[in-house]
Short mmCIF file of C-alpha atoms in Angstrom, two decimals:
data_model
loop_
_atom_site.label_atom_id
_atom_site.label_comp_id
_atom_site.label_asym_id
_atom_site.label_seq_id
_atom_site.Cartn_x
_atom_site.Cartn_y
_atom_site.Cartn_z
CA GLY A 10 -3.34 -75.16 82.21
CA GLU A 11 -6.38 -77.40 82.18
CA ASN A 12 -5.78 -80.81 83.67
CA VAL A 13 -7.70 -83.94 84.64
CA GLU A 14 -6.15 -86.45 87.01
CA GLN A 15 -7.52 -90.00 87.10
CA HIS A 16 -6.90 -92.73 89.65
CA PRO A 17 -6.14 -95.55 89.84
CA SER A 18 -4.32 -96.37 86.62
CA THR A 19 -5.14 -100.08 87.03
CA LEU A 20 -7.84 -101.76 89.07
CA SER A 21 -8.53 -105.45 89.57
CA VAL A 22 -11.74 -106.63 91.22
CA GLN A 23 -13.46 -109.94 91.70
CA GLU A 24 -16.59 -110.56 89.67
CA GLY A 25 -19.59 -109.25 91.57
CA ASP A 26 -17.62 -106.66 93.54
CA SER A 27 -17.84 -102.90 93.00
CA ALA A 28 -15.30 -100.72 91.22
CA VAL A 29 -14.71 -97.02 91.78
CA ILE A 30 -12.66 -94.72 89.57
CA LYS A 31 -11.95 -91.14 90.64
CA CYS A 32 -11.12 -87.99 88.70
CA THR A 33 -10.13 -84.48 89.68
CA TYR A 34 -10.27 -81.50 87.33
CA SER A 35 -8.62 -78.09 87.47
CA ASP A 36 -10.78 -75.85 85.26
CA SER A 37 -13.55 -74.38 87.39
CA ALA A 38 -15.46 -73.49 84.21
CA SER A 39 -15.94 -77.19 83.37
CA ASN A 40 -19.62 -78.02 83.25
CA TYR A 41 -19.96 -81.39 81.56
CA PHE A 42 -18.32 -84.65 82.65
CA PRO A 43 -18.59 -87.75 80.44
CA TRP A 44 -17.15 -91.21 81.03
CA TYR A 45 -15.94 -93.45 78.21
CA LYS A 46 -15.23 -97.16 77.95
CA GLN A 47 -12.61 -98.35 75.50
CA GLU A 48 -12.29 -101.98 74.54
CA LEU A 49 -9.19 -103.34 72.88
CA GLY A 50 -8.79 -102.15 69.31
CA LYS A 51 -11.84 -99.91 69.40
CA GLY A 52 -12.59 -96.25 69.86
CA PRO A 53 -13.94 -94.94 73.17
CA GLN A 54 -17.68 -95.21 73.75
CA LEU A 55 -19.72 -92.92 75.95
CA ILE A 56 -21.24 -94.85 78.86
CA ILE A 57 -22.57 -92.14 81.17
CA ASP A 58 -22.29 -88.42 81.67
CA ILE A 59 -23.23 -85.78 84.20
CA ARG A 60 -23.74 -82.04 84.01
CA SER A 61 -22.61 -79.54 86.61
CA ASN A 62 -26.12 -78.86 87.93
CA VAL A 63 -26.53 -82.49 89.02
CA GLY A 64 -24.78 -84.26 91.90
CA GLU A 65 -25.45 -87.87 90.94
CA LYS A 66 -26.70 -89.90 88.00
CA LYS A 67 -27.38 -93.60 87.74
CA ASP A 68 -27.91 -95.97 84.83
CA GLN A 69 -28.44 -99.59 85.87
CA ARG A 70 -25.11 -100.81 87.34
CA ILE A 71 -23.25 -97.58 86.57
CA ALA A 72 -23.40 -94.36 88.54
CA VAL A 73 -21.47 -91.11 88.48
CA THR A 74 -21.14 -88.58 91.30
CA LEU A 75 -19.94 -84.98 91.08
CA ASN A 76 -18.61 -82.69 93.79
CA LYS A 77 -18.19 -79.29 92.17
CA THR A 78 -16.77 -77.66 95.25
CA ALA A 79 -13.94 -80.17 95.46
CA LYS A 80 -13.72 -80.55 91.67
CA HIS A 81 -14.06 -84.32 91.99
CA PHE A 82 -16.17 -86.77 90.07
CA SER A 83 -16.29 -90.55 90.27
CA LEU A 84 -17.54 -93.57 88.35
CA HIS A 85 -19.10 -96.42 90.31
CA ILE A 86 -19.73 -99.84 88.78
CA THR A 87 -21.65 -102.32 90.91
CA GLU A 88 -21.95 -106.09 90.48
CA THR A 89 -19.03 -106.12 88.06
CA GLN A 90 -18.96 -108.65 85.25
CA PRO A 91 -16.10 -109.91 83.05
CA GLU A 92 -17.43 -107.84 80.14
CA ASP A 93 -16.81 -104.69 82.20
CA SER A 94 -13.07 -105.28 81.71
CA ALA A 95 -11.80 -102.38 79.60
CA VAL A 96 -10.04 -99.03 79.88
CA TYR A 97 -12.20 -96.25 81.29
CA PHE A 98 -11.59 -92.55 80.67
CA CYS A 99 -13.09 -89.58 82.42
CA ALA A 100 -13.26 -86.16 80.81
CA ALA A 101 -14.03 -82.63 81.90
CA SER A 102 -15.31 -80.15 79.41
CA ARG A 103 -16.56 -76.61 79.03
CA THR A 104 -18.15 -74.69 76.25
CA THR A 105 -15.85 -72.69 74.04
CA SER A 106 -16.19 -71.32 70.51
CA GLY A 107 -19.69 -72.74 70.31
CA THR A 108 -18.76 -76.29 71.21
CA TYR A 109 -17.36 -78.42 74.00
CA LYS A 110 -13.62 -78.67 74.63
CA TYR A 111 -12.85 -81.99 76.30
CA ILE A 112 -9.83 -82.73 78.48
CA PHE A 113 -9.40 -86.44 79.20
CA GLY A 114 -7.90 -88.27 82.14
CA THR A 115 -5.11 -90.77 81.57
CA GLY A 116 -7.36 -93.82 81.84
CA THR A 117 -7.99 -96.72 84.22
CA ARG A 118 -7.52 -100.29 83.11
CA LEU A 119 -10.21 -102.33 84.87
CA LYS A 120 -9.86 -106.09 85.11
CA VAL A 121 -12.77 -108.11 86.43
CA LEU A 122 -11.57 -111.50 87.60
CA ALA A 123 -13.96 -114.41 87.18
CA ASN B 23 -18.16 -97.34 65.50
CA ALA B 24 -21.41 -96.24 64.04
CA GLY B 25 -21.43 -92.92 62.23
CA VAL B 26 -17.72 -92.00 62.18
CA THR B 27 -15.42 -93.46 59.55
CA GLN B 28 -11.65 -93.05 59.69
CA THR B 29 -9.13 -94.03 57.06
CA PRO B 30 -6.62 -95.57 56.96
CA LYS B 31 -6.65 -97.97 59.92
CA PHE B 32 -2.91 -98.57 59.82
CA GLN B 33 -0.03 -96.59 58.32
CA VAL B 34 3.75 -96.70 58.44
CA LEU B 35 5.63 -93.57 57.38
CA LYS B 36 9.27 -92.69 57.07
CA THR B 37 10.50 -89.61 58.88
CA GLY B 38 9.80 -86.54 56.76
CA GLN B 39 6.97 -88.06 54.74
CA SER B 40 3.55 -86.46 54.69
CA MET B 41 0.08 -87.94 54.90
CA THR B 42 -3.55 -87.04 55.54
CA LEU B 43 -5.87 -88.90 57.87
CA GLN B 44 -9.46 -88.77 56.70
CA CYS B 45 -12.56 -88.65 58.87
CA ALA B 46 -16.20 -88.49 57.91
CA GLN B 47 -19.42 -88.50 59.95
CA ASP B 48 -22.97 -88.95 58.77
CA MET B 49 -24.81 -87.73 61.87
CA ASN B 50 -25.05 -84.08 60.86
CA HIS B 51 -22.99 -82.98 63.87
CA ASN B 52 -21.42 -79.56 63.85
CA SER B 53 -18.48 -80.43 66.12
CA MET B 54 -15.61 -82.72 65.19
CA TYR B 55 -12.34 -83.47 66.96
CA TRP B 56 -8.96 -85.11 66.42
CA TYR B 57 -7.24 -86.83 69.34
CA ARG B 58 -4.06 -88.80 69.73
CA GLN B 59 -3.74 -91.63 72.23
CA ASP B 60 -0.40 -92.62 73.73
CA PRO B 61 0.25 -95.21 76.46
CA GLY B 62 -0.23 -93.74 79.91
CA MET B 63 -1.31 -90.34 78.56
CA GLY B 64 -4.94 -90.82 77.70
CA LEU B 65 -6.50 -88.90 74.85
CA ARG B 66 -4.99 -85.55 73.98
CA LEU B 67 -6.79 -83.05 71.81
CA ILE B 68 -4.94 -82.00 68.66
CA TYR B 69 -7.49 -79.82 66.89
CA TYR B 70 -11.23 -79.38 66.89
CA SER B 71 -13.84 -77.77 64.71
CA ALA B 72 -17.06 -76.26 66.04
CA SER B 73 -18.56 -75.88 62.58
CA GLU B 74 -17.81 -76.03 58.88
CA GLY B 75 -14.95 -73.72 57.99
CA THR B 76 -13.75 -73.16 61.58
CA THR B 77 -10.91 -74.89 63.40
CA ASP B 78 -9.17 -74.36 66.75
CA LYS B 79 -6.01 -75.68 68.35
CA GLY B 80 -6.19 -78.20 71.15
CA GLU B 81 -3.53 -79.31 73.63
CA VAL B 82 -0.95 -80.67 71.16
CA PRO B 83 -1.35 -79.01 67.73
CA ASN B 84 2.32 -78.67 66.76
CA GLY B 85 3.23 -80.64 63.66
CA TYR B 86 -0.36 -80.99 62.47
CA ASN B 87 -2.80 -79.14 60.26
CA VAL B 88 -6.51 -79.72 59.81
CA SER B 89 -9.14 -78.94 57.26
CA ARG B 90 -12.93 -78.74 57.65
CA LEU B 91 -14.18 -78.05 54.14
CA ASN B 92 -17.71 -79.28 54.78
CA LYS B 93 -19.88 -80.40 57.66
CA ARG B 94 -19.24 -84.08 57.07
CA GLU B 95 -15.44 -84.27 56.77
CA PHE B 96 -12.55 -83.26 59.01
CA SER B 97 -9.04 -84.22 57.90
CA LEU B 98 -5.74 -84.21 59.80
CA ARG B 99 -2.48 -83.66 57.93
CA LEU B 100 1.08 -84.40 58.95
CA GLU B 101 3.32 -82.32 56.68
CA SER B 102 6.65 -83.82 57.79
CA ALA B 103 6.19 -86.87 60.00
CA ALA B 104 8.42 -87.37 63.03
CA PRO B 105 8.88 -90.44 65.27
CA SER B 106 7.22 -88.49 68.11
CA GLN B 107 4.02 -88.59 66.08
CA THR B 108 3.82 -92.37 66.36
CA SER B 109 0.47 -92.85 68.05
CA VAL B 110 -3.11 -93.96 67.64
CA TYR B 111 -5.28 -91.19 66.22
CA PHE B 112 -9.01 -90.90 66.83
CA CYS B 113 -11.54 -88.71 65.16
CA ALA B 114 -14.71 -87.89 67.08
CA SER B 115 -18.04 -86.31 66.33
CA ILE B 116 -19.97 -84.88 69.26
CA THR B 117 -23.30 -83.12 69.62
CA PRO B 118 -23.12 -79.52 70.82
CA PRO B 119 -24.05 -78.21 74.28
CA GLY B 120 -27.65 -77.52 75.18
CA ARG B 121 -29.16 -80.76 73.97
CA SER B 122 -31.17 -82.91 76.35
CA SER B 123 -28.80 -85.79 75.65
CA THR B 124 -25.29 -85.91 74.31
CA GLU B 125 -24.02 -88.23 71.64
CA ALA B 126 -20.29 -88.83 71.34
CA PHE B 127 -19.02 -91.08 68.60
CA PHE B 128 -15.39 -92.01 68.00
CA GLY B 129 -13.94 -93.62 64.93
CA GLN B 130 -12.07 -96.92 65.10
CA GLY B 131 -8.71 -95.19 65.14
CA THR B 132 -5.64 -94.97 62.91
CA ARG B 133 -2.49 -96.63 64.18
CA LEU B 134 0.41 -94.59 62.79
CA THR B 135 4.05 -95.59 63.07
CA VAL B 136 6.81 -93.21 61.98
CA VAL B 137 10.20 -94.85 61.49
#
């Protein structure tokens, strides 16, 4: 069935360093790939997304890359700050029944050490 | 989180009891979703609704029912709660495909414990 693998499960970086989180998806029909940040006790919040017709997208310190051939996509955070500490989820989705059906990765707990 | 309201925030049930989790959004979105979140397993889709009056099963629908009576509300019902349903439940409202930008809003979550 449809599956999204996410690595690593935990990641610790020094403040100011970069962090990279990688995801692999199985459904070749997936065409939309959002990333969410979840802080303790809150619901996930969309931070960046990319569509299948684009290879890279950047928003300030955050960037996402997509390799459709390999079915890989990655989140890159540069110049990390303590407030970046959270759990990050990737998702792969495709249109079905007139809407998107999202499959999420298992999450990466990012700790930024001051 | 702005736009999606879930109730209750916390609930303890005894095995076999029933309850309904309520979700409402005020963003006029067609699509709404119910997810459960368990440690180490990410978010798993229970049910979703592409529009008022339509619902579809997700990855883990067994033991749950949903109802989408109007565009604003999407409820999740546990008819006979089991300990395996102990989890954090999130409702989400997401804009449909084809838009120039995508909005995804999650509720604050319902922490359910079944004893």
